PDB file of C-alpha atoms in Angstrom:
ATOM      1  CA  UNK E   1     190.276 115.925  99.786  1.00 51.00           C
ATOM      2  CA  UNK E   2     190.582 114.938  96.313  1.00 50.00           C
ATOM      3  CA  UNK E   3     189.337 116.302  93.081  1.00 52.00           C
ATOM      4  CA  UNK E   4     187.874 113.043  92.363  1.00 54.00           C
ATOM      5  CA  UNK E   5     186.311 112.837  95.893  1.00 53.00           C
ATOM      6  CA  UNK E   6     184.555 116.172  95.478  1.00 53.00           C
ATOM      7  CA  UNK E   7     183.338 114.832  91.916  1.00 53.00           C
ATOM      8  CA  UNK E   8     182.223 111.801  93.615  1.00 53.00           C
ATOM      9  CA  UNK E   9     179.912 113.492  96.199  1.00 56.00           C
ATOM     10  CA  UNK E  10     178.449 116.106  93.989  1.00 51.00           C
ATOM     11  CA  UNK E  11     177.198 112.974  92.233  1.00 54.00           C
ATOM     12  CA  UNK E  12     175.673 111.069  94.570  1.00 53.00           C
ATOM     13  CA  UNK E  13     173.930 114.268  95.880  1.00 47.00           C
ATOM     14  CA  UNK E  14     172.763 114.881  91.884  1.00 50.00           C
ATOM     15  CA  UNK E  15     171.665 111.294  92.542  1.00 53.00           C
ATOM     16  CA  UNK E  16     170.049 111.891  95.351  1.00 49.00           C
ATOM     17  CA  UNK E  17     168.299 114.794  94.335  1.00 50.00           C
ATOM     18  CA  UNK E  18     166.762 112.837  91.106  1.00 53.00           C
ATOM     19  CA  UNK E  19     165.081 110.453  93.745  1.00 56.00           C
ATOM     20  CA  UNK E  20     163.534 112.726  95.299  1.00 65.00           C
ATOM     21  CA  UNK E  21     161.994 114.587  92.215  1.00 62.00           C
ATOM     22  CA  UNK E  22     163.733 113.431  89.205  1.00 69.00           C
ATOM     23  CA  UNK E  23     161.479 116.405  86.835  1.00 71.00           C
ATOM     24  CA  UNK E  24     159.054 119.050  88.027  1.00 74.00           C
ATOM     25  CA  UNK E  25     157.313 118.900  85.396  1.00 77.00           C
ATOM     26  CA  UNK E  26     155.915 115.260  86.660  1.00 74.00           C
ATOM     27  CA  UNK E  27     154.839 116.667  90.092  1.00 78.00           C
ATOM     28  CA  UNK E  28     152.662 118.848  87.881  1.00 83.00           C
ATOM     29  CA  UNK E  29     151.391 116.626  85.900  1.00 81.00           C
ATOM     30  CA  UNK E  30     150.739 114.061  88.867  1.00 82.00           C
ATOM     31  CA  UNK E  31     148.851 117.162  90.789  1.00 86.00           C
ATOM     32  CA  UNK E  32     146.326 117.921  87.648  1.00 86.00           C
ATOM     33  CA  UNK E  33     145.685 114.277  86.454  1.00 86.00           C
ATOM     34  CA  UNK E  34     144.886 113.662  89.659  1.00 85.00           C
ATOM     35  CA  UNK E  35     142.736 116.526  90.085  1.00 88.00           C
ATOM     36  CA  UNK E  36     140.959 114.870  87.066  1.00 86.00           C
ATOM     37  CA  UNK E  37     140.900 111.649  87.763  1.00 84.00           C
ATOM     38  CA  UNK E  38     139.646 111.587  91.281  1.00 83.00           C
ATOM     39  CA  UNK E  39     136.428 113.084  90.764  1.00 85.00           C
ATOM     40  CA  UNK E  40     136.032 111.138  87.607  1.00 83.00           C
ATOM     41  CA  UNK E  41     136.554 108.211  89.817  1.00 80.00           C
ATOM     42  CA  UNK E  42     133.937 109.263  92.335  1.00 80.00           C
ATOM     43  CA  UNK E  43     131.340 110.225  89.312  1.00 82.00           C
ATOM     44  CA  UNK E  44     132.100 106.392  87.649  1.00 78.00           C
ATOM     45  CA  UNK E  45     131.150 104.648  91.027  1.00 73.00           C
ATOM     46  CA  UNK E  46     128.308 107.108  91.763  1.00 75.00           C
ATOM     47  CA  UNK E  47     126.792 106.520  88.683  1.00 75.00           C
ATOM     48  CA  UNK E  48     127.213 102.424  89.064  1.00 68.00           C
ATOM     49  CA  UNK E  49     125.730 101.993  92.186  1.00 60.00           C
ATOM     50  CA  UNK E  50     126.050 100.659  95.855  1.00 55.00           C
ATOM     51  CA  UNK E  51     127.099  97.497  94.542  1.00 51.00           C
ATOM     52  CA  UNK E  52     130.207  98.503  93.149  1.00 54.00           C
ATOM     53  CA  UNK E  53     130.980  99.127  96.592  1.00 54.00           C
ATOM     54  CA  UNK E  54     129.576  96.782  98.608  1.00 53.00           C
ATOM     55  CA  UNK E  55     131.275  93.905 100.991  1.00 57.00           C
ATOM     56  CA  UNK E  56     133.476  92.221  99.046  1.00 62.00           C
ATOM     57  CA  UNK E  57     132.981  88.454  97.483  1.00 65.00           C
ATOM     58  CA  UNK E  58     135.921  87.402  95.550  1.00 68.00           C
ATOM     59  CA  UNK E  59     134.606  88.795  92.470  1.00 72.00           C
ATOM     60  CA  UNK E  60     134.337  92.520  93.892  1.00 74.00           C
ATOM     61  CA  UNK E  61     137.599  92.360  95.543  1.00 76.00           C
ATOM     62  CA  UNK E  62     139.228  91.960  92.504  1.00 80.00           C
ATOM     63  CA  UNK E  63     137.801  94.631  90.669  1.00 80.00           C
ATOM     64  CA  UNK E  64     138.118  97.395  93.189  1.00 82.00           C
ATOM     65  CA  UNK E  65     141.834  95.883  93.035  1.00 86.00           C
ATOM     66  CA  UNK E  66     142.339  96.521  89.750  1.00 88.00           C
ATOM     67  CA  UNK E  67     140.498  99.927  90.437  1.00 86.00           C
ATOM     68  CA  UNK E  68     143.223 101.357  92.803  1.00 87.00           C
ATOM     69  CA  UNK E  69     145.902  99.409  90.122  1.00 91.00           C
ATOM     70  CA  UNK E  70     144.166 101.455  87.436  1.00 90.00           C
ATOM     71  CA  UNK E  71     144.104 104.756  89.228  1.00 88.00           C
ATOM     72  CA  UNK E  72     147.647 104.502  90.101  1.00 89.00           C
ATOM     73  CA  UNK E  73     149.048 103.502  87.054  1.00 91.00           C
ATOM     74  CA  UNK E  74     146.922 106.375  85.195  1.00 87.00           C
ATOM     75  CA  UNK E  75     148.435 108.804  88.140  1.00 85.00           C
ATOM     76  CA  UNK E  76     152.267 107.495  88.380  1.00 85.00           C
ATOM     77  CA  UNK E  77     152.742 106.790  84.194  1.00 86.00           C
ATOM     78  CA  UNK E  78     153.105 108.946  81.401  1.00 84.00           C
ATOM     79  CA  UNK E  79     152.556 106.291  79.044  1.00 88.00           C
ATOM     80  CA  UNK E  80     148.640 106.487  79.513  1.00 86.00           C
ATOM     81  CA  UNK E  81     146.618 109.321  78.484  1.00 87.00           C
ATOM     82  CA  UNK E  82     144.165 110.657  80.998  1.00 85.00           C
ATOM     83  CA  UNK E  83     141.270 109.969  78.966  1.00 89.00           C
ATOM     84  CA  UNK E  84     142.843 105.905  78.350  1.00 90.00           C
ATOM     85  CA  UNK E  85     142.915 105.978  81.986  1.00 88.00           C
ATOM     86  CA  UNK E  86     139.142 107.114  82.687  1.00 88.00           C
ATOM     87  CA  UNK E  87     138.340 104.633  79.782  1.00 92.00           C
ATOM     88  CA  UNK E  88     139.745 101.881  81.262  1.00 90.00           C
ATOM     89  CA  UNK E  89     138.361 102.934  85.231  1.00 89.00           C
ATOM     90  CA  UNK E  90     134.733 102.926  82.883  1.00 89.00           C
ATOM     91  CA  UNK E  91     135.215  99.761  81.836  1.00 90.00           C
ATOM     92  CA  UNK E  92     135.853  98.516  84.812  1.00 88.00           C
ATOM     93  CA  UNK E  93     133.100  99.427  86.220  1.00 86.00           C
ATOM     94  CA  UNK E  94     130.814  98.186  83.372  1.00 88.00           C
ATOM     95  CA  UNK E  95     132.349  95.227  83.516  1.00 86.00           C
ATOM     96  CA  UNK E  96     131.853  94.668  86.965  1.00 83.00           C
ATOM     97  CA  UNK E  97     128.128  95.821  86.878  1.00 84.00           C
ATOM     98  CA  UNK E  98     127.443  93.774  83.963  1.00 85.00           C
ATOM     99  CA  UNK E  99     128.397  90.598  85.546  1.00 82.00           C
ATOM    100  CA  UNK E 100     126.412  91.395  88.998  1.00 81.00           C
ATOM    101  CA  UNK E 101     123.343  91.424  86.206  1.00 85.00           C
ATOM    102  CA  UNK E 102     124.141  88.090  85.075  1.00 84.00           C
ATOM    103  CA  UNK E 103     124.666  86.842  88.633  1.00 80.00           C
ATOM    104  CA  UNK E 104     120.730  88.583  89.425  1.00 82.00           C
ATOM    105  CA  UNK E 105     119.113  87.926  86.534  1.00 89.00           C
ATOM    106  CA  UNK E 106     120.404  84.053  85.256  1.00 86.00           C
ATOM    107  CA  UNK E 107     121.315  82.884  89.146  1.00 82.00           C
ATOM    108  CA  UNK E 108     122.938  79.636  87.749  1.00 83.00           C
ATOM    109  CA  UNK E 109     126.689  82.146  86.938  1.00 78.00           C
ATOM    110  CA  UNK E 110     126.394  82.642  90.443  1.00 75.00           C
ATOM    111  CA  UNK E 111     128.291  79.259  90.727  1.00 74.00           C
ATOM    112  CA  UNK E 112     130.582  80.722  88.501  1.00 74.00           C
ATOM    113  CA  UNK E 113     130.818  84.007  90.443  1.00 72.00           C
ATOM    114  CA  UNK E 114     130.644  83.666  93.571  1.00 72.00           C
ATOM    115  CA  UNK E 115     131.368  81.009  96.423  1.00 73.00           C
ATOM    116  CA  UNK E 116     128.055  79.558  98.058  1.00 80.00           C
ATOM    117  CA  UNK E 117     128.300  80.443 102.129  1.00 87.00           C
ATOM    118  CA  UNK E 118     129.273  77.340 104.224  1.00 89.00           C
ATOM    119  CA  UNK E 119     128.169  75.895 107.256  1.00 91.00           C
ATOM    120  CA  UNK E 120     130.671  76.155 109.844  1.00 91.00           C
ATOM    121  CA  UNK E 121     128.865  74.774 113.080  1.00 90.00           C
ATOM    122  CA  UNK E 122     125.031  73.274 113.329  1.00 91.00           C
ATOM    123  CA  UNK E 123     123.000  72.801 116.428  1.00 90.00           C
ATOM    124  CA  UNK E 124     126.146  73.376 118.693  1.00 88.00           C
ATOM    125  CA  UNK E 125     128.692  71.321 117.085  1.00 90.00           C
ATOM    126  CA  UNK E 126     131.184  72.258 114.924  1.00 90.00           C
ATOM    127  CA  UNK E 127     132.146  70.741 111.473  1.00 89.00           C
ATOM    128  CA  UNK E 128     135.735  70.066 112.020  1.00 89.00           C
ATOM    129  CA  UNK E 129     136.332  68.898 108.728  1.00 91.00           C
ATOM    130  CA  UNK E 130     134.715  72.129 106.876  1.00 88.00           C
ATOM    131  CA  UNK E 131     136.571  74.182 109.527  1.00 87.00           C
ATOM    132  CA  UNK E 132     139.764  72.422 107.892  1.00 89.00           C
ATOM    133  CA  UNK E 133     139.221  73.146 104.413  1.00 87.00           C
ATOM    134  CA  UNK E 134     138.015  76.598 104.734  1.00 86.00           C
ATOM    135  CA  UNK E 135     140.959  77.539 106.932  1.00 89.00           C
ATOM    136  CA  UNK E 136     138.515  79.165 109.587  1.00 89.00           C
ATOM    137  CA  UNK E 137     140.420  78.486 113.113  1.00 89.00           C
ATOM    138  CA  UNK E 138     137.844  77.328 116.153  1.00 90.00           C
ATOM    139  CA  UNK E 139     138.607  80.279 118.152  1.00 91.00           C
ATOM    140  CA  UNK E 140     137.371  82.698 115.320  1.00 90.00           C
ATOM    141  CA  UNK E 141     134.220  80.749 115.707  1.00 90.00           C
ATOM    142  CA  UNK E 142     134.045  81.565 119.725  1.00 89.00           C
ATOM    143  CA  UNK E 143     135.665  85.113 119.218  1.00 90.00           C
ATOM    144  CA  UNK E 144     132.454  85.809 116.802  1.00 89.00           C
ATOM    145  CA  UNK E 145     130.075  83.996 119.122  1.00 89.00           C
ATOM    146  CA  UNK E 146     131.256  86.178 122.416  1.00 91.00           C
ATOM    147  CA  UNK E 147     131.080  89.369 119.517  1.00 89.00           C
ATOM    148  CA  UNK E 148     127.458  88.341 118.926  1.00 87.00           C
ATOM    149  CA  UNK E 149     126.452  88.094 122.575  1.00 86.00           C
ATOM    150  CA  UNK E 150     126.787  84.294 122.922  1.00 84.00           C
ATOM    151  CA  UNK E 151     128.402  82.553 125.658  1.00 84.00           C
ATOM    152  CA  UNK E 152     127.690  78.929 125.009  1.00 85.00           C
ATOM    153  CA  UNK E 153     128.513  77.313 120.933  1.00 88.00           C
ATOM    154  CA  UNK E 154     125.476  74.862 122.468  1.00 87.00           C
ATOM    155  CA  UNK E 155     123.180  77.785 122.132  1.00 87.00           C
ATOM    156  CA  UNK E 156     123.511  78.465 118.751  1.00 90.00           C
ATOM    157  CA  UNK E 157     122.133  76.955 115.551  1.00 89.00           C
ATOM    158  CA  UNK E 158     124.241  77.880 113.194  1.00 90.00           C
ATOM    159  CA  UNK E 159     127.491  80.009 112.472  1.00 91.00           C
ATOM    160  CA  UNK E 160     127.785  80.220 108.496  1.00 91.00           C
ATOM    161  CA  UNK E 161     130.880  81.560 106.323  1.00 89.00           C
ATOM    162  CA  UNK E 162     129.115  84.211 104.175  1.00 87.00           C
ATOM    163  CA  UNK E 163     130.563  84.591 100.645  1.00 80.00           C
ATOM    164  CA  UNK E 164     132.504  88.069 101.782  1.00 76.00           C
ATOM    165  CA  UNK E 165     134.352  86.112 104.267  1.00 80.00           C
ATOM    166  CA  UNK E 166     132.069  86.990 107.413  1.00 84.00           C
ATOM    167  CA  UNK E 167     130.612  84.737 109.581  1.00 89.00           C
ATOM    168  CA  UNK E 168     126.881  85.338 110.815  1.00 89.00           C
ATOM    169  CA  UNK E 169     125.646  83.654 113.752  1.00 91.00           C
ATOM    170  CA  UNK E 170     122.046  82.794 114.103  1.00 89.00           C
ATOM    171  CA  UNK E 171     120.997  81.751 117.951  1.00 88.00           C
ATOM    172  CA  UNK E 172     118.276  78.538 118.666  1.00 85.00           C
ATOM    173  CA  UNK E 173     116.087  81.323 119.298  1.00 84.00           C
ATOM    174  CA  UNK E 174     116.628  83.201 116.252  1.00 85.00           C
ATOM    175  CA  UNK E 175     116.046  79.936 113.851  1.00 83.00           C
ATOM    176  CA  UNK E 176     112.677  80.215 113.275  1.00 81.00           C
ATOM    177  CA  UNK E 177     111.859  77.593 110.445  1.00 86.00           C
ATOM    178  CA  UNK E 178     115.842  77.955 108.530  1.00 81.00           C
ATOM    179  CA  UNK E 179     114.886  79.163 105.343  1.00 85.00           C
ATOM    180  CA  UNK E 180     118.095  81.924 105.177  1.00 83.00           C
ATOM    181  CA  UNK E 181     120.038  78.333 105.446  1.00 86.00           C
ATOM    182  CA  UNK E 182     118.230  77.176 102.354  1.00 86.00           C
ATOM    183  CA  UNK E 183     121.419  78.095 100.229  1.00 82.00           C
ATOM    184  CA  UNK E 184     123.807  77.194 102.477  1.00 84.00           C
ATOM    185  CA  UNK E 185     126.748  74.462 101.849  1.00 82.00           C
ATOM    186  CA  UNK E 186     126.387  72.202 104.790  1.00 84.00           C
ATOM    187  CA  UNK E 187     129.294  69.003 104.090  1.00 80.00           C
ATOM    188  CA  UNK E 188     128.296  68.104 108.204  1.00 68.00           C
ATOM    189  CA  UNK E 189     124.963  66.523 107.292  1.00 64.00           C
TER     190      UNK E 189
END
């Protein structure tokens, strides 16, 4: 072999080598930021309430997105301080809390905010055309009627798209007088 092919292959395994942990200095820092940053974390959503982790609307998702974004970025990057990065999880946070007060206490941002739940099926029949442009397939409808007992879409009075992309199912016998369908998008009527 070579002199130039033994130079060769001492490089790539150098290269190799810097992939795997290119400075252990890093692996330190990654092990106490996130020693830091974790319970900091777990204090921030403590302190914010159930809400900030509740089921999901649109809203929600993309804040606990940006969350996990913001956690890794302030565990993977030297370029932001540890107390930037518990700044910006804070703000977050507030941010997301203080527009779930806006939704509670002024309920018109709520059309802003969040999607209104839709009426997928009424008294047995199923709004084709809402299925359609909420992208909901007919057999998810009879996969979450069999999950809620039901063996007949004739028996049940309504199957609604909540805003958190579930779909409740509420039975003839079940309807009472319809007031939780009060806020309900029906386009079928």
């Amino acid at each position: 072999m070579s002199a130039t092919g033994s130079a060769t292959s001492v490089n790539d395994l150098s290269t190799a080598g810097t992939m795997v942990l290119n400075n252990p200095a890093d692996l330190v820092r990654l092990l106490v930021v996130a020693a830091i940053i974790y319970p900091a974390l777990v204090v921030i959503l403590r302190v914010s309430g159930k809400r900030t982790l509740s089921k999901l609307n649109a809203f929600d998702f993309v804040v606990t997105v940006a969350l996990g974004s913001t956690l890794a970025t302030i565990l993977l990057s030297r370029d932001v301080s540890l107390v930037e990065g518990i700044l910006a999880l804070i703000l977050l946070v507030a941010l997301q809390y203080a527009v779930a007060l806006l939704a509670v206490r002024w309920p018109p941002s709520q059309k802003v905010l969040k999607a209104r739940p839709t009426m997928l099926l009424r008294d047995g029949q199923l709004r084709s055309e809402t299925l359609r442009s909420t992208r909901v397939a007919e057999s998810e409808i009879r996969q979450a009627a069999r999950s809620h007992g039901a063996g007949d879409l004739h028996d049940l009075a309504a199957v609604v798209l909540e805003t958190d992309g579930s779909l409740s199912i509420i039975t003839r016998d079940q309807l009472g007088d319809g007031s939780t369908l009060v806020d309900v998008r029906d386009e079928g009527r």
